[in-house]
Coordinates of C-alpha atoms in Angstrom, one line a residue:
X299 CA 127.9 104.9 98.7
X300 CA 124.5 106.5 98.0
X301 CA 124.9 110.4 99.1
X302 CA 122.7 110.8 101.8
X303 CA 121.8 114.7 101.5
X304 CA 122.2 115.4 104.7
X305 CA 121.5 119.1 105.6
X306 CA 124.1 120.0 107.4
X307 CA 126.5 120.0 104.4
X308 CA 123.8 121.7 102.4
X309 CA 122.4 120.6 98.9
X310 CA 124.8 122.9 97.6
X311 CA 128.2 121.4 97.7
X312 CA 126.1 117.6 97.1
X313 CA 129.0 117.1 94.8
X314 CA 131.3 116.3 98.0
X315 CA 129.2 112.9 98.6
X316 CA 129.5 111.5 95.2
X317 CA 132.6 109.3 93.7
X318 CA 134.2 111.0 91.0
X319 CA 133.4 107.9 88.9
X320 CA 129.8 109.4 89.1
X321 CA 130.9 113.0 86.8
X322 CA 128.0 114.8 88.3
X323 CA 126.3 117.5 86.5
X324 CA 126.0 121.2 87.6
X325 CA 123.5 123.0 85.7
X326 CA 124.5 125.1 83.1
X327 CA 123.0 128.3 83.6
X328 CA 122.2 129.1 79.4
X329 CA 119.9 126.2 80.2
X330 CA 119.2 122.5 78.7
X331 CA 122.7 121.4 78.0
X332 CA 124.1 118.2 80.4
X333 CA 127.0 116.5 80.6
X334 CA 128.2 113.5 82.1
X335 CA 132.0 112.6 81.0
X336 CA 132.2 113.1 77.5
X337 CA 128.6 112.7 76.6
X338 CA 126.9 116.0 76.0
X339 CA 123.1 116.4 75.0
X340 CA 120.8 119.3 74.0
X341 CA 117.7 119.3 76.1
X342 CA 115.9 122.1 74.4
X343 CA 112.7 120.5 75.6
X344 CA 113.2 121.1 79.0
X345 CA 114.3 124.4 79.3
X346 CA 111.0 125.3 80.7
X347 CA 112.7 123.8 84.0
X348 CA 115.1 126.8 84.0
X349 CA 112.4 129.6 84.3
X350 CA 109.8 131.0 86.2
X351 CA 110.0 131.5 89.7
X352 CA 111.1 128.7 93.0
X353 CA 108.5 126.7 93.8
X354 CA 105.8 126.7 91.1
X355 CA 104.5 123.0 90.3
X356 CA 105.2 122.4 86.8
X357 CA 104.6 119.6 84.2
X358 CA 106.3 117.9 81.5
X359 CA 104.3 115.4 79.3
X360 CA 105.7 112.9 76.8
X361 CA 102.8 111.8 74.7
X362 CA 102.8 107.6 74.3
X363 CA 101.2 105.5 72.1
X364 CA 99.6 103.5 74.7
X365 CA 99.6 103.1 77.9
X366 CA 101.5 100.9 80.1
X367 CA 104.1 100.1 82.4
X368 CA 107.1 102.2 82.7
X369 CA 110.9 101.6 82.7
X370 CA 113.4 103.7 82.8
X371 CA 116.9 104.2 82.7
X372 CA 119.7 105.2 79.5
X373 CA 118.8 103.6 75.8
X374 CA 121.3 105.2 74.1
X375 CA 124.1 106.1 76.3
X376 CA 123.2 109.9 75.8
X377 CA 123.7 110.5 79.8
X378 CA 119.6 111.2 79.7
X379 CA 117.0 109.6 81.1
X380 CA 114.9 107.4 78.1
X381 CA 111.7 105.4 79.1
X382 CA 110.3 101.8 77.9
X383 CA 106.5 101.6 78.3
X384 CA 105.5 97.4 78.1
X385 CA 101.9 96.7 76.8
X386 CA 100.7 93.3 77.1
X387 CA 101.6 92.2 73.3
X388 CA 103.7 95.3 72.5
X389 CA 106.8 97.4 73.4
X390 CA 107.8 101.5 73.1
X391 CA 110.7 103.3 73.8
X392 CA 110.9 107.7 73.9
X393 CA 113.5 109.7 75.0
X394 CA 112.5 112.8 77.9
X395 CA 112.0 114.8 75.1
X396 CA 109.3 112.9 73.9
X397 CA 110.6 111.4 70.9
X398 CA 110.1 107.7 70.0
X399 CA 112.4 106.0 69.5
X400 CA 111.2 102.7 68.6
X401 CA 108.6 99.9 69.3
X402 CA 108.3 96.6 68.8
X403 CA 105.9 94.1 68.9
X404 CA 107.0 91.0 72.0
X405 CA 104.9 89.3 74.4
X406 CA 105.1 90.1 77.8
X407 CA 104.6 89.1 81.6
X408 CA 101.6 91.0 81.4
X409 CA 98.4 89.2 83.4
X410 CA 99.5 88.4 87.0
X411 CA 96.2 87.2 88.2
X412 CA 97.3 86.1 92.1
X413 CA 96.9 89.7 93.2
X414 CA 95.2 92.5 92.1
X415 CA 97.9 95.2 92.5
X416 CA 100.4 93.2 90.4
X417 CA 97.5 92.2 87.4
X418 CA 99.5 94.7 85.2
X419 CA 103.1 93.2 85.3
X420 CA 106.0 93.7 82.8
X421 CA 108.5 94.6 85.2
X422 CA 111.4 95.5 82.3
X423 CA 114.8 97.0 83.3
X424 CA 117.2 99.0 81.5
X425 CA 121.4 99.0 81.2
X426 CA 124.2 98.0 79.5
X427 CA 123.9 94.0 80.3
X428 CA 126.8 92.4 78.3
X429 CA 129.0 95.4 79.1
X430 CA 129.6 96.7 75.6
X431 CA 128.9 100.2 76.3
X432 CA 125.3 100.5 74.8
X433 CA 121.8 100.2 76.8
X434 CA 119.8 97.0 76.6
X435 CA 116.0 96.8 77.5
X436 CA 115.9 93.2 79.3
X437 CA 112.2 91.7 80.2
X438 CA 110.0 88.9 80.7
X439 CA 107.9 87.3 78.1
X440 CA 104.5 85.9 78.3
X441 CA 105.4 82.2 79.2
X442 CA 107.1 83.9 82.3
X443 CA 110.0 81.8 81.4
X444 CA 112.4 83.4 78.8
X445 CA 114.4 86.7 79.6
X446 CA 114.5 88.9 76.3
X447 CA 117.8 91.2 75.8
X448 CA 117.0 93.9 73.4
X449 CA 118.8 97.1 71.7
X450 CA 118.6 99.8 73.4
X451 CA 119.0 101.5 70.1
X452 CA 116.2 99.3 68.1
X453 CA 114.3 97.5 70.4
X454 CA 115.4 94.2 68.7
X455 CA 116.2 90.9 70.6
X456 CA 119.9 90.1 70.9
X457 CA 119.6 87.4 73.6
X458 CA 117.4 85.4 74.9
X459 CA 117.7 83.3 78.5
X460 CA 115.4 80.2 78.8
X461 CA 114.8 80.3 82.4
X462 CA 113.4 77.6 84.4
X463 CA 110.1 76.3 84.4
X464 CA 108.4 78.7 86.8
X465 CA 106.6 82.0 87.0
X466 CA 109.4 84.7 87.0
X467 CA 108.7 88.4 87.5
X468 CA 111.4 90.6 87.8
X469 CA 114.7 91.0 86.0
X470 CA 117.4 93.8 86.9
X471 CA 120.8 94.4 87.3
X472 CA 123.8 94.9 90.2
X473 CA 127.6 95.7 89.6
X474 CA 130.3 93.3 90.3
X475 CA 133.4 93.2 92.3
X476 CA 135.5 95.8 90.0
X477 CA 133.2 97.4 87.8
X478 CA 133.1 101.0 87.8
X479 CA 131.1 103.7 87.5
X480 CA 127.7 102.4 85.5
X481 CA 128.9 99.4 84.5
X482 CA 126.5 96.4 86.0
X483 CA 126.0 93.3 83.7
X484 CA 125.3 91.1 86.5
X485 CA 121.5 90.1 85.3
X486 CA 119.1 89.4 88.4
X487 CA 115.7 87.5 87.7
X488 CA 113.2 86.8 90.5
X489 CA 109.6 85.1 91.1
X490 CA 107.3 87.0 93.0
X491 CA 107.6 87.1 97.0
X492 CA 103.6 87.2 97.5
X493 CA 102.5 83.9 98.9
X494 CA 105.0 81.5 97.6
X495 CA 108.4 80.6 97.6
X496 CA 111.2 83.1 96.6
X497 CA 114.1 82.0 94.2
X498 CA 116.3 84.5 92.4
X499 CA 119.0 83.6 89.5
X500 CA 121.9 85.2 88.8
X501 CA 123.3 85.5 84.9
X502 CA 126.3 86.4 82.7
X503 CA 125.6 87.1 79.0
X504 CA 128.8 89.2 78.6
X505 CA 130.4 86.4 76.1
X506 CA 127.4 86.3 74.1
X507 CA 126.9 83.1 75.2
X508 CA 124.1 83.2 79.0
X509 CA 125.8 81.5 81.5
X510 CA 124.2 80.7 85.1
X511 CA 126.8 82.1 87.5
X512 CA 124.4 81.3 90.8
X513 CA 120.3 80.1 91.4
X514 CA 118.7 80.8 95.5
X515 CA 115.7 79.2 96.7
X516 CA 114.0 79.9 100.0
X517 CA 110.7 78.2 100.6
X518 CA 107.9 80.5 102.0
X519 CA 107.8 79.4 105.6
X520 CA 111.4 81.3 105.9
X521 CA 110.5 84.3 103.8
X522 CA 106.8 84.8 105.2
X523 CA 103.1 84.9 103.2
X524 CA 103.1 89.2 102.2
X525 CA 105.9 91.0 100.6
X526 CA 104.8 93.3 98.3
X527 CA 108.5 94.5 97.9
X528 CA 109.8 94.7 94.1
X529 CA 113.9 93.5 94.3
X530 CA 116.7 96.1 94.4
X531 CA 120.4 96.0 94.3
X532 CA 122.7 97.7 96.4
X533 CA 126.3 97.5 97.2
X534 CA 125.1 97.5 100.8
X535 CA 128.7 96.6 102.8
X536 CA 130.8 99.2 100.6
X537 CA 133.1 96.3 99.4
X538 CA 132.8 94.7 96.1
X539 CA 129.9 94.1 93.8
X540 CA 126.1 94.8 94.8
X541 CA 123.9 92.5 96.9
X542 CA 120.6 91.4 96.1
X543 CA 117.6 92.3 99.1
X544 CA 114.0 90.7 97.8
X545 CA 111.5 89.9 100.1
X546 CA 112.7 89.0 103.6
X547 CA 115.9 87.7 102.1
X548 CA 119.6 89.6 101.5
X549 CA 122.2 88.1 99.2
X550 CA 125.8 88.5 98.2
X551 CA 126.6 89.2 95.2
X552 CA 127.6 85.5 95.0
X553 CA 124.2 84.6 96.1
X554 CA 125.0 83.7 99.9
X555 CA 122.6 84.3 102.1
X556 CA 123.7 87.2 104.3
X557 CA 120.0 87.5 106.4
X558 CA 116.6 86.9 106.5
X559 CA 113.9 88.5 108.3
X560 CA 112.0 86.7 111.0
X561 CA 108.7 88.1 110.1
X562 CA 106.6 84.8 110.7
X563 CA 107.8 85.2 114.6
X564 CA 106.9 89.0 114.2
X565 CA 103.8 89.6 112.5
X566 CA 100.5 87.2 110.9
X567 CA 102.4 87.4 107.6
X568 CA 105.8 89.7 106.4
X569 CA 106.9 92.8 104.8
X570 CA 105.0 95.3 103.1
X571 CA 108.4 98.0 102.4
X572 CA 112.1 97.5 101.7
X573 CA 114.4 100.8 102.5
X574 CA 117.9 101.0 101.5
X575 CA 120.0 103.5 102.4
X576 CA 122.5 105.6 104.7
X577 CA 120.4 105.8 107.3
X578 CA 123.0 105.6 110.5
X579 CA 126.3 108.3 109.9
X580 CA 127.9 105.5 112.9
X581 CA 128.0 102.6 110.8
X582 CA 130.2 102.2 107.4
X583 CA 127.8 101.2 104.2
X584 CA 123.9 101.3 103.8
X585 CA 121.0 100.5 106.4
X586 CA 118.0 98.8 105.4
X587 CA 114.4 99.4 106.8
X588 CA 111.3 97.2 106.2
X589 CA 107.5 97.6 107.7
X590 CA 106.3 94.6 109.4
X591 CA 102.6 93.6 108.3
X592 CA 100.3 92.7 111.1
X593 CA 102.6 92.7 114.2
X594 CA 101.9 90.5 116.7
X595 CA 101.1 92.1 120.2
X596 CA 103.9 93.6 121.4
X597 CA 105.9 92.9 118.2
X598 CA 107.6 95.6 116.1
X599 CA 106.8 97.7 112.9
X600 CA 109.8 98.6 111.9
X601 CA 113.2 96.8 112.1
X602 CA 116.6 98.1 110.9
X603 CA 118.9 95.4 109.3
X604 CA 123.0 96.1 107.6
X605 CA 126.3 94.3 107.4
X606 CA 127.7 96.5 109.9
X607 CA 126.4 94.9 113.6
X608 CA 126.4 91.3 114.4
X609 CA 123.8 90.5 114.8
X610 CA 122.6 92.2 111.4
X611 CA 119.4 93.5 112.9
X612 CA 120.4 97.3 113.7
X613 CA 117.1 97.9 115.7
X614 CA 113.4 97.9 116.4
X615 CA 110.8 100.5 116.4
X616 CA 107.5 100.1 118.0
X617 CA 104.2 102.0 116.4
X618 CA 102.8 104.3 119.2
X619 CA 99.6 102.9 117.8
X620 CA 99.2 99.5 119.3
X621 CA 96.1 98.8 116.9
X622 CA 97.7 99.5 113.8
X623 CA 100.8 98.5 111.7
X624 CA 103.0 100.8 109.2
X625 CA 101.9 99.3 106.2
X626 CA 104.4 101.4 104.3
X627 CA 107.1 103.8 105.5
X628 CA 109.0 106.5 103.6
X629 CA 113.1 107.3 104.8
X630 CA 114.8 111.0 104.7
X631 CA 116.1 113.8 106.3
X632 CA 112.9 114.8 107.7
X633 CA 114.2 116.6 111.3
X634 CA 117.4 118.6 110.6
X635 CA 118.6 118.4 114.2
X636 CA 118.9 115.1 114.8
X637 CA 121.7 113.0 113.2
X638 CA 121.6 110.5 109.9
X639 CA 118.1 110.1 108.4
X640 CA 114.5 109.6 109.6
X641 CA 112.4 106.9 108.6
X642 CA 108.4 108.2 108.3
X643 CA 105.9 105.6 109.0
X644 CA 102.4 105.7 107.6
X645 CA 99.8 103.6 109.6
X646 CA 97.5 101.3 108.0
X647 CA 94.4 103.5 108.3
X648 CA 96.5 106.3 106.0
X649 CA 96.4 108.8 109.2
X650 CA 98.5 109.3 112.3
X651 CA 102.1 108.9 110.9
X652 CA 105.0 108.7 112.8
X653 CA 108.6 109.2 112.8
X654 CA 111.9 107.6 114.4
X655 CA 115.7 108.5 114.2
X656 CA 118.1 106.7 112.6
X657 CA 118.3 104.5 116.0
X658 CA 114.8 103.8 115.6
X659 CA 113.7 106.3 118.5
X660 CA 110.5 107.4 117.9
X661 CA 110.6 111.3 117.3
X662 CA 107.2 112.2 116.7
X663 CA 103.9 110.8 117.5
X664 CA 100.3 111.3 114.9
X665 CA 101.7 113.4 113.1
X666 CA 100.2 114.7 109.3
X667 CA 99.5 117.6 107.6
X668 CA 96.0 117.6 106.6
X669 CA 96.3 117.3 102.7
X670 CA 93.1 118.7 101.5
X671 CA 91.6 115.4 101.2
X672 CA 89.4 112.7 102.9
X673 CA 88.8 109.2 102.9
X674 CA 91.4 106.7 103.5
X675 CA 94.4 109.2 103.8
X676 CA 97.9 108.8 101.6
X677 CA 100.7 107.4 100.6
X678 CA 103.9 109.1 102.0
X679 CA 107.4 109.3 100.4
X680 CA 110.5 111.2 100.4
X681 CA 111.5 113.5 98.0
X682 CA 114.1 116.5 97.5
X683 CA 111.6 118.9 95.9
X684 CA 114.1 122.0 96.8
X685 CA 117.8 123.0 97.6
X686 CA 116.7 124.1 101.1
X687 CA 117.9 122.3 104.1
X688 CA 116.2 119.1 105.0
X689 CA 113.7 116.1 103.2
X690 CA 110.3 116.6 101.8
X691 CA 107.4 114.1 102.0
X692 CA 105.1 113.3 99.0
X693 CA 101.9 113.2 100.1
X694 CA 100.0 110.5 97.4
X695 CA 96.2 110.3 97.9
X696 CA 95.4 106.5 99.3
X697 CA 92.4 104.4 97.3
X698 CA 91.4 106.5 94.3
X699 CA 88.6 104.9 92.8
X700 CA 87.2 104.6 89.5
X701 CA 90.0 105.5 86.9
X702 CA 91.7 108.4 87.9
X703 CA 95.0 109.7 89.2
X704 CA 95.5 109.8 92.9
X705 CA 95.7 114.2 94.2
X706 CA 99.8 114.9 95.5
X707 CA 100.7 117.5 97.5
X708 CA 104.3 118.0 98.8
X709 CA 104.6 118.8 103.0
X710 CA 107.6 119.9 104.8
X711 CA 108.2 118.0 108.0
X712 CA 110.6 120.8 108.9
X713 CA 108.1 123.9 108.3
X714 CA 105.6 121.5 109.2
X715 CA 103.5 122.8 106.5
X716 CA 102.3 121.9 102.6
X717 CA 105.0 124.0 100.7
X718 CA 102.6 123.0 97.5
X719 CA 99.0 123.1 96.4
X720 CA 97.2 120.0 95.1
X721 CA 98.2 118.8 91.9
X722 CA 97.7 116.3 89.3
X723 CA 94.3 114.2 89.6
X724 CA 91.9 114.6 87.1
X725 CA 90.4 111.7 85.3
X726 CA 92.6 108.7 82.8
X727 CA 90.2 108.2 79.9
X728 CA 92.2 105.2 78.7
X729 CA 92.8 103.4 82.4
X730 CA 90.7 100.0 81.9
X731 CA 94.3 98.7 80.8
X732 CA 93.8 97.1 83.9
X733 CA 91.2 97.9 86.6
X734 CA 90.7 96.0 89.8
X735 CA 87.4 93.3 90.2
X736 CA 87.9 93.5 94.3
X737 CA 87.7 97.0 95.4
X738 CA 87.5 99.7 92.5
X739 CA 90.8 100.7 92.6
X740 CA 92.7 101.4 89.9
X741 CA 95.9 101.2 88.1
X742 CA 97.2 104.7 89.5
X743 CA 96.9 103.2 93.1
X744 CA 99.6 105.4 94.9
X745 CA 100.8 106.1 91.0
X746 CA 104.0 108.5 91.8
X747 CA 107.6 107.9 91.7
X748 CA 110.1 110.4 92.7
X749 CA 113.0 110.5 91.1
X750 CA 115.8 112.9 89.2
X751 CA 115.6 112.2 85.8
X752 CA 115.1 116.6 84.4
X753 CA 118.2 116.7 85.6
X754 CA 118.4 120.2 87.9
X755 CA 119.3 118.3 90.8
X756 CA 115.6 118.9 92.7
X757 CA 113.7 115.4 92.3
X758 CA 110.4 115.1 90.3
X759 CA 107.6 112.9 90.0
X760 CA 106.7 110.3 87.4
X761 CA 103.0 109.1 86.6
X762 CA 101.5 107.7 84.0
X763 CA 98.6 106.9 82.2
X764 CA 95.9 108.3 79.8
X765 CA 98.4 107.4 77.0
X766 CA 100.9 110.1 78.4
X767 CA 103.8 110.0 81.1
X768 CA 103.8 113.3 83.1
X769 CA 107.0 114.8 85.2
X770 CA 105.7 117.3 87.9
X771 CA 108.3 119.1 89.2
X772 CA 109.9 122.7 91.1
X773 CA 110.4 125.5 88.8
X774 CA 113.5 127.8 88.3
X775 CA 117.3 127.5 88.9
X776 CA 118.6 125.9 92.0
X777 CA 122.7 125.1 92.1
X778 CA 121.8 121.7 93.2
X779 CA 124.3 118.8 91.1
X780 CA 122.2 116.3 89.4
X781 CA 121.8 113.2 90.9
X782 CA 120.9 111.4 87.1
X783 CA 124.1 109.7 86.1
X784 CA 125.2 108.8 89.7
X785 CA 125.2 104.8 89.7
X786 CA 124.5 104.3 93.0
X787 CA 121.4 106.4 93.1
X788 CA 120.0 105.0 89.3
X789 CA 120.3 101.2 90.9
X790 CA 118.0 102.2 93.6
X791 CA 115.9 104.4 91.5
X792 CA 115.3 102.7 88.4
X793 CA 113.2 99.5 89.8
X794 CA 110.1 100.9 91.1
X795 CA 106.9 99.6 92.2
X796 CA 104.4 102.3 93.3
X797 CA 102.2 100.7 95.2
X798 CA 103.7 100.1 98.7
X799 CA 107.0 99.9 98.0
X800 CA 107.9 103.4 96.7
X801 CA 111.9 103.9 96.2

């Protein structure tokens, strides 16, 4: 099960959530040295995490070749984060130190024309697909019909899956009934879930020889007209392998339906925001949470789904703004006194968010921390930016035009209070990779994910662009247990789309 971080354990003794399977890290105090089982690595390059004082932004830059979409997860089974960036006609792989480690040349699923947010695809994944121990880099090509299966090593194509004839999208990965620890080699490809019809495959290619285990179709009446949501995996009843939740849709990991939203009786179209995670103590396995876009009157914004309750839905949460809808919604530990986790709901206008418990009770009514900035408010999502008790929220500027960075600045809901300054911003000389013919937005639209990949435990954020990835993140020692390495928190983190759907 996902550790939930729930303050009144404290950060400190996190280690009591996780499965032994996951070998944790504690820090070593002599600085840039992790371990995960038997695997040890020298991180000389990030000792500059291990200094200064608490609370200090800093920034880690790993200087690319070009710029493009980023994927991350383990190349070469060193326990450390590496990253893939995918270029239209071309493919890179570096290591947190900044190292390359390869490229290659391959056509991608690079121009997505049906919406402007997803122009830029190449939605790769990384792990060890036919379970021999090593990474693989697995991704779309350019006829949006064949899976590639590289080295994680080389970046050369070991397998390749000719998938039917349609436009597919993502590919990632889910564990099966009896793998442990990191092992997942169950391969996941999807279509898109904006405007059309959803199907999702399921693949074995641990022979050496791909094999269809399981293909799902639902047409678009059932799964509604706007889900921005990227797939994610989840082993979401605590039995078994991982289900697959895309769209308004949940699967088994034999590809059984086990719900689908109702969004076209709810709202004038369907989801912008999956959630998954341990969100009600009461209930064994993992709660999901999705915003509803454009509620009908009197409809809800948020509804709570699991395997737990029959009926699946958990509960319904009302905006306390009857004019607007969520839009997108963030889930943590954002009010220490009340039990399991909050889930933070940002309205459609970027201002007057509001919070419910993990019954979907609403806590607290219009509330923000003025950021420092104007114009169409932010982005909100969660993030464990110290050891101290209780969630942060990332505050991610909303509609940056022209081609910059959107500003950040990290709030406390439980100091009610920015515990940072601004950061990041600035202009990205080399962002009309992409560019948007609607509005003037850009490519950095809501640009952040939060994530552990340093590896002190505290979680940073990833952005890229201007031919660079950059890691802002707390200064100085904490005794906080690494959360890189832990399987359960790398399959929800390692999929990420930054637009609405932050993980």
């Amino acid at each position: 099960m996902i550790p939930t971080l729930k303050t009144r354990t404290t950060k400190a003794v996190l280690v009591s959530f996780l499965s032994a399977a996951s070998i944790m890290l504690l820090l070593n105090k002599s600085g840039g040295v992790s371990q995960i089982g038997n695997k040890s690595a020298e991180l000389a390059c990030l000792k500059e995490t291990f200094t200064g004082a608490v609370g200090v932004v800093k920034q880690h830059d790993i200087p690319l070749e070009f710029t493009g979409r980023v994927t991350l997860g383990d190349l070469n089974a060193d326990g450390n984060a590496d990253f893939v960036v995918s270029g239209r006609d071309r493919l890179a792989a570096y290591d947190i130190c900044g190292r390359q480690l390869w490229k290659q040349q391959a056509s991608t699923n690079w121009d997505y024309n049906v919406h402007k947010y997803w122009h830029l695809t190449s939605y790769g994944y990384i792990g060890d697909a036919d379970g021999d121990g090593d990474g693989e880099f697995l991704h779309i090509g350019n006829d949006w019909k064949t899976l590639y299966i590289r080295s994680g090593k080389t970046g050369v194509i070991e397998q390749r899956i000719e998938l039917p004839d349609r436009k597919w999208m993502y590919v990632l990965l889910g564990r099966r009934t009896g793998d442990t620890g990191e092992r997942a080699t169950r391969i996941f490809v999807t279509t898109a879930a904006y405007n059309q019809d959803v199907h999702i495959n399921a693949y074995d290619v641990r022979s050496g020889d791909p094999r269809l285990e399981w293909a799902y179709f639902a047409p678009q009446s059932q799964v509604g007209k706007y889900a921005y949501v990227t797939p994610q995996v989840a082993n979401i009843d605590s039995r078994g392998g991982d289900e697959i939740l895309f769209a308004t849709v949940a699967l088994s990991e034999q590809g059984q339906q086990e719900w689908i939203y109702n969004t076209s009786a709810m709202s004038a179209g369907g989801i912008h925001m999956l959630t998954v995670k341990d969100i009600d103590p009461d209930l064994p396995g993992l709660e999901t949470v999705v915003s509803i876009y454009g509620p009908h009157q009197g409809q809800p914004s948020l509804v709570s789904y699991s395997n737990a309750t029959k009926p699946m839905e958990n509960w319904r949460a009302y905006s306390p703004d009857t004019d607007k809808h969520p839009h997108q919604h963030t889930v943590g530990d954002f009010d220490i006194s009340s039990p399991g986790l909050e889930t933070l709901a940002r309205n459609n206008n970027g201002f007057r968010h509001w919070m419910v418990d993990y019954r979907g009770q609403v806590l607290r009514k219009n509330w923000r921390i003025d950021p420092g900035w104007t114009r169409s408010g932010e982005y909100v999502q969660a993030i464990e930016w110290d050891e101290q008790p209780g969630t942060e929220v990332l505050y991610l500027e909303r509609h940056v035009y022209g081609y910059h960075r959107p500003r950040m600045r990290i709030i406390s809901p439980i100091k009610n209070m920015a515990v940072t300054p601004i950061f990041a911003g600035g202009p990205q000389n080399n962002s009309k990779w992409i560019g948007d013919k609607w509005f003037g937005f850009n490519p950095f639209e809501a640009g952040g994910h939060v994530v552990d990949v340093i590896g002190d435990g505290r979680e940073e954020i990833l952005t890229w662009g201007n031919n660079k990835i950059s890691l802002f993140f707390n200064s100085g020692k904490t005794n906080v247990p690494r959360r890189w390495g832990n399987a359960d928190y790398m399959q929800i983190k390692k999929l990420f789309c930054a637009l609405y759907n932050p993980r």
